[in-house]
Coordinates of C-alpha atoms in Angstrom, one line a residue:
X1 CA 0.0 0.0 0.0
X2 CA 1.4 3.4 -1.0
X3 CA 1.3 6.3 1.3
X4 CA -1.4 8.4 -0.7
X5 CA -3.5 5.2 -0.5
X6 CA -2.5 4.7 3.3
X7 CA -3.4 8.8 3.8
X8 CA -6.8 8.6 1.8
X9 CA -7.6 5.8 4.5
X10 CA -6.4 7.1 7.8
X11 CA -9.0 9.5 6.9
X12 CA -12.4 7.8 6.3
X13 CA -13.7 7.9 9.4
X14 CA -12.7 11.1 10.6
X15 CA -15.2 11.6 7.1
X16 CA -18.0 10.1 8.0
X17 CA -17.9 11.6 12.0
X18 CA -20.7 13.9 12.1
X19 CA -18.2 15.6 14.6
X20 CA -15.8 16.4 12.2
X21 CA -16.0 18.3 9.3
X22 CA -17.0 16.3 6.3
X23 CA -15.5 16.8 2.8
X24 CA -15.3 20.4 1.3
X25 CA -17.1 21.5 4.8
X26 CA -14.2 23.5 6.1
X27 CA -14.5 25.5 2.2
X28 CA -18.5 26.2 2.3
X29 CA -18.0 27.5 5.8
X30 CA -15.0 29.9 5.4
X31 CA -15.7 30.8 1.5
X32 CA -15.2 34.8 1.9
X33 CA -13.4 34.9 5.2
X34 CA -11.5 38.3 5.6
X35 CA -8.8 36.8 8.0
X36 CA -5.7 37.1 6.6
X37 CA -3.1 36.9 9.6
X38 CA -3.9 34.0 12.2
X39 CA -2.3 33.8 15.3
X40 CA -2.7 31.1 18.1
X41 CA -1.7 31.3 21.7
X42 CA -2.5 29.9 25.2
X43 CA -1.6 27.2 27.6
X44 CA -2.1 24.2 25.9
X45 CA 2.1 22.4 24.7
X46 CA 2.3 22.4 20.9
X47 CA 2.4 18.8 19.0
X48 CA 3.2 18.7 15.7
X49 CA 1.3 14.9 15.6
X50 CA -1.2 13.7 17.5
X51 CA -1.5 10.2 18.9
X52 CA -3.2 7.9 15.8
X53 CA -6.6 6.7 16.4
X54 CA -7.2 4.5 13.3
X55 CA -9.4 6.6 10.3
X56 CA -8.3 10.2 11.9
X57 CA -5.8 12.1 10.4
X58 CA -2.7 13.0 12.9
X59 CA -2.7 17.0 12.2
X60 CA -3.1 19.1 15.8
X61 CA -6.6 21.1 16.0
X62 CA -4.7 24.5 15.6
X63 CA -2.7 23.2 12.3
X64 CA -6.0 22.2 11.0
X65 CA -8.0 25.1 11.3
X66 CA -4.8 27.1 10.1
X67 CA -5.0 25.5 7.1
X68 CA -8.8 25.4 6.5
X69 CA -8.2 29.1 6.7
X70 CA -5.6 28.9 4.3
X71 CA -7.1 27.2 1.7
X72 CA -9.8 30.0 2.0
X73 CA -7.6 32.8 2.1
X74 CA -4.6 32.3 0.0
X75 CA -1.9 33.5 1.2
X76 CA -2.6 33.3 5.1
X77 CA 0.2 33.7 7.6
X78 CA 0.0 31.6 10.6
X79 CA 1.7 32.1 14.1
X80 CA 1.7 29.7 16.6
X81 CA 2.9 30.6 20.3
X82 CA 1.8 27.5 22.0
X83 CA 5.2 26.6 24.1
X84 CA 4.9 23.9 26.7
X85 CA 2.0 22.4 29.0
X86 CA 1.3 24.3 32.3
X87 CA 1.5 27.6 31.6
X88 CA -0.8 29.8 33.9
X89 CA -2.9 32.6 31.7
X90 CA -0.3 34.7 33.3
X91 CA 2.2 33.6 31.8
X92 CA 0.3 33.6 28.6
X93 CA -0.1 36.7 28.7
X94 CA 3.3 37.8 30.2
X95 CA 5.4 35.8 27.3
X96 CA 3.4 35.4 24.3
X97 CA 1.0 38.4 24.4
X98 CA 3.7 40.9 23.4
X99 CA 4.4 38.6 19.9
X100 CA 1.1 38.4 19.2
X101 CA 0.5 41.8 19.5
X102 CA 3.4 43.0 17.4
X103 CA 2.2 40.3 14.8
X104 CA -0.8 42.1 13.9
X105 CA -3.0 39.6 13.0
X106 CA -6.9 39.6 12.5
X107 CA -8.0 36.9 14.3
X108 CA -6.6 35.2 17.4
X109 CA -7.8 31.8 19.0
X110 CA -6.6 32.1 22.6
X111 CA -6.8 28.7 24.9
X112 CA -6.1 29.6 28.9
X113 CA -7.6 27.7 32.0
X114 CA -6.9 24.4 31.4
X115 CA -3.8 24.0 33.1
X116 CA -5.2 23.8 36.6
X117 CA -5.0 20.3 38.7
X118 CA -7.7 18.9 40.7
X119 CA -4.9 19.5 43.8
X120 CA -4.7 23.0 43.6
X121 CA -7.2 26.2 44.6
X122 CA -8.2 28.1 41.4
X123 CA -7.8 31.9 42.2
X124 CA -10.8 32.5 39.6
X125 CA -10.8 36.7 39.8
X126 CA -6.9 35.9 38.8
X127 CA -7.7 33.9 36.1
X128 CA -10.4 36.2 35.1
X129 CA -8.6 39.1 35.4
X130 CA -5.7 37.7 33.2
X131 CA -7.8 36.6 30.6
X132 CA -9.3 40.1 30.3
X133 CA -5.8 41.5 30.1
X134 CA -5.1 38.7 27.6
X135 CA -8.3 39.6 24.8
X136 CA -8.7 43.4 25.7
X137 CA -5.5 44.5 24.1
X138 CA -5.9 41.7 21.1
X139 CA -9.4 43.9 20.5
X140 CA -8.1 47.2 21.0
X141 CA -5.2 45.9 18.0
X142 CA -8.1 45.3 16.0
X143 CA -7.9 41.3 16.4
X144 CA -11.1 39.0 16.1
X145 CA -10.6 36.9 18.7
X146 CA -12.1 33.2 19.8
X147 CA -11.9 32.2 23.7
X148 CA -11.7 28.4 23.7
X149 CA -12.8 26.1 26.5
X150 CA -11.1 22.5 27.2
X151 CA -12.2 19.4 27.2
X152 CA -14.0 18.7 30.8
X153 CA -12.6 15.7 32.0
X154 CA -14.8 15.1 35.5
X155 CA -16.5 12.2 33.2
X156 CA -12.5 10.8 31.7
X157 CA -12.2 7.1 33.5
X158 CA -9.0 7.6 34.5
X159 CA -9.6 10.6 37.6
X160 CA -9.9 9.1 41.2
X161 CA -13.8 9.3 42.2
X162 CA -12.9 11.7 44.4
X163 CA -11.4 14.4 42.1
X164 CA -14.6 14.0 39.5
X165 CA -16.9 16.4 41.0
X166 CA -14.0 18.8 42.1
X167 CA -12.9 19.2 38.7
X168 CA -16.1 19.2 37.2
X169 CA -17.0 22.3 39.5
X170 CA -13.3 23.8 38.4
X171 CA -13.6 23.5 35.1
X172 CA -17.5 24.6 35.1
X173 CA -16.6 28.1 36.9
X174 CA -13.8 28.4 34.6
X175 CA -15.9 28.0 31.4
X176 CA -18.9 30.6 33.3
X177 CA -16.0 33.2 33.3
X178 CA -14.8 32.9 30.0
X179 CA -18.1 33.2 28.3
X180 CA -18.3 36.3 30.6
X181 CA -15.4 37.7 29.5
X182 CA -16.2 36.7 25.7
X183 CA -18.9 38.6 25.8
X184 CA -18.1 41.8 27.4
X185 CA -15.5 42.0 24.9
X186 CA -17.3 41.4 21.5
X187 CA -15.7 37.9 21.1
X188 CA -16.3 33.9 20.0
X189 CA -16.2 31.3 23.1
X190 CA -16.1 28.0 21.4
X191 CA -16.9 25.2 24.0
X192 CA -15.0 22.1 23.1
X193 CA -16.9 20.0 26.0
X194 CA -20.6 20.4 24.3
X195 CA -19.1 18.3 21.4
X196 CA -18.7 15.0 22.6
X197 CA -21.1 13.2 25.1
X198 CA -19.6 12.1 28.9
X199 CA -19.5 8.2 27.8
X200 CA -16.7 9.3 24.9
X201 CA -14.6 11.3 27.3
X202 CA -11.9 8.6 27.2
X203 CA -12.0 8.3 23.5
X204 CA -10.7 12.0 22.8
X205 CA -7.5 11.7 25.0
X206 CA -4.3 10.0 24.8
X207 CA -2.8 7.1 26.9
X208 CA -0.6 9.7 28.6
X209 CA -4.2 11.6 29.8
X210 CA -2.3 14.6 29.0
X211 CA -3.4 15.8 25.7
X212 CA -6.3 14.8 23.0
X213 CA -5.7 12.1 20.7
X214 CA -6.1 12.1 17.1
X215 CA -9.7 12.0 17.7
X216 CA -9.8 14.4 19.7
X217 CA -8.4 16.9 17.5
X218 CA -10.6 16.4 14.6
X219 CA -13.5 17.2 16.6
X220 CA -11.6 20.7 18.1
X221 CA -11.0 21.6 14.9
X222 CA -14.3 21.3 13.4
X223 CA -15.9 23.0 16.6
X224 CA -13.9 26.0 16.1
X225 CA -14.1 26.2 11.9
X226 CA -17.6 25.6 12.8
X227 CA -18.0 28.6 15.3
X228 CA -16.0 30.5 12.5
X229 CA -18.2 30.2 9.7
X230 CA -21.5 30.3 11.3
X231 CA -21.7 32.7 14.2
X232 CA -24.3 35.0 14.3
X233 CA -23.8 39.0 13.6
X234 CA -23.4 41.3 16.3
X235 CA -21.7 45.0 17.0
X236 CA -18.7 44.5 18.0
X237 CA -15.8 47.6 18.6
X238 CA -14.1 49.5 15.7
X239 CA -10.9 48.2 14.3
X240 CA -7.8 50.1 13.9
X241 CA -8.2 52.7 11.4
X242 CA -5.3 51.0 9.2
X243 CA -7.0 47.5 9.1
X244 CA -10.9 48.8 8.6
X245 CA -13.9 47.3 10.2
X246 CA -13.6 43.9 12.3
X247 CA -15.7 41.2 11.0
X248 CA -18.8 40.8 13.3
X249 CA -19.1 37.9 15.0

């Protein structure tokens, strides 16, 4: 078997997933998309290739959606600030802000909150706070920018008993508070947890239970092509003068 024929059939399920994007669904949804400089930054370590689950292809949900956004807009310029696992939104904001900001895109998906363990107290206003000082100067620059919420794992087989309604309560206050902040600031929050149902919590992760799987990646990326080619319209602030008007959301 050649590796075309091999490629064409890693991906067949992932085609007929109704929670991945089918054929041609990423180019109906983003035909006419203005973004022309993506930029991605958060919490979450950067992987080049996911862990295979058999009929899914092995590309990272970020890569993914950079590309569907590609083959929309030609010419699209991607920057990806994802570093290492277990960065606090602080830090986020403290070490990859600046790049992003002196990048001057047009749209920015930002992932922050999901570092926190089941052990430790979650100083919410921080976290709050942080994120606000994370998306208000990407708005004021002009960006479009999505807030994306993790996979809740308070259902995932391998968390004691004990932690499940903990971290289910964690990761519950942390997605109230980014919605909040979403909308106060004109932007997208894209829920990754209200694509998958509590009995397939396992199936989106890898054996390390540190990151998704190949899976679990196909269906982050068609949540947030999805959120970005069908969101309703809505006033949202003025762009830089240089750029024109932001697209509303």
């Amino acid at each position: 078997m050649n590796d075309t024929t091999e490629q064409r059939m890693s991906h067949v399920r992932e085609g007929a997933d109704p929670r991945c994007l089918r054929p041609g669904e990423a180019g109906e949804l983003l035909a006419g998309a203005p973004w022309r400089r993506l930029v991605v930054l958060g919490d979450i370590a950067v992987e080049r290739t996911a862990e295979h689950v058999e009929g899914y292809g092995p590309s990272p949900w970020y890569d993914r959606v950079a590309t569907a956004l590609g083959d929309a807009a030609e010419g699209l310029a991607y920057l990806n600030l994802l570093g290492r696992r277990e960065l606090r939104a602080a830090q986020v904001r403290s070490g990859q802000l600046p790049a992003a900001l002196a990048f001057r895109g047009d749209l920015a998906l930002v992932c922050c909150g999901t570092a926190y363990t089941p052990d430790e107290t979650l100083d919410m206003y921080g976290l709050t706070a942080e994120l606000v000082r994370i998306v208000a100067p990407l708005r004021d620059a002009g960006y479009d920018v999505a807030l994306l919420g993790s996979y809740q794992l308070a259902g995932w087989p391998g968390l004691p008993a004990g932690c499940r309604e903990q971290v289910a309560e964690q990761q519950k206050r942390v997605s109230e508070q980014a919605r909040a902040v979403a909308l106060r600031h004109g932007t997208l929050y894209i829920d990754l947890a209200s694509h998958y149902s509590d009995t397939e919590v396992a199936a989106v992760w890898s054996r390390d239970r540190a990151r998704p799987n190949s899976l679990g990646h196909a269906v982050a990326a068609a949540a947030v092509v999805r959120a970005l080619g069908g969101r309703p319209a809505a006033a949202v602030p003025t762009a830089r003068a240089d750029r024109g008007p932001v697209r509303p959301w």
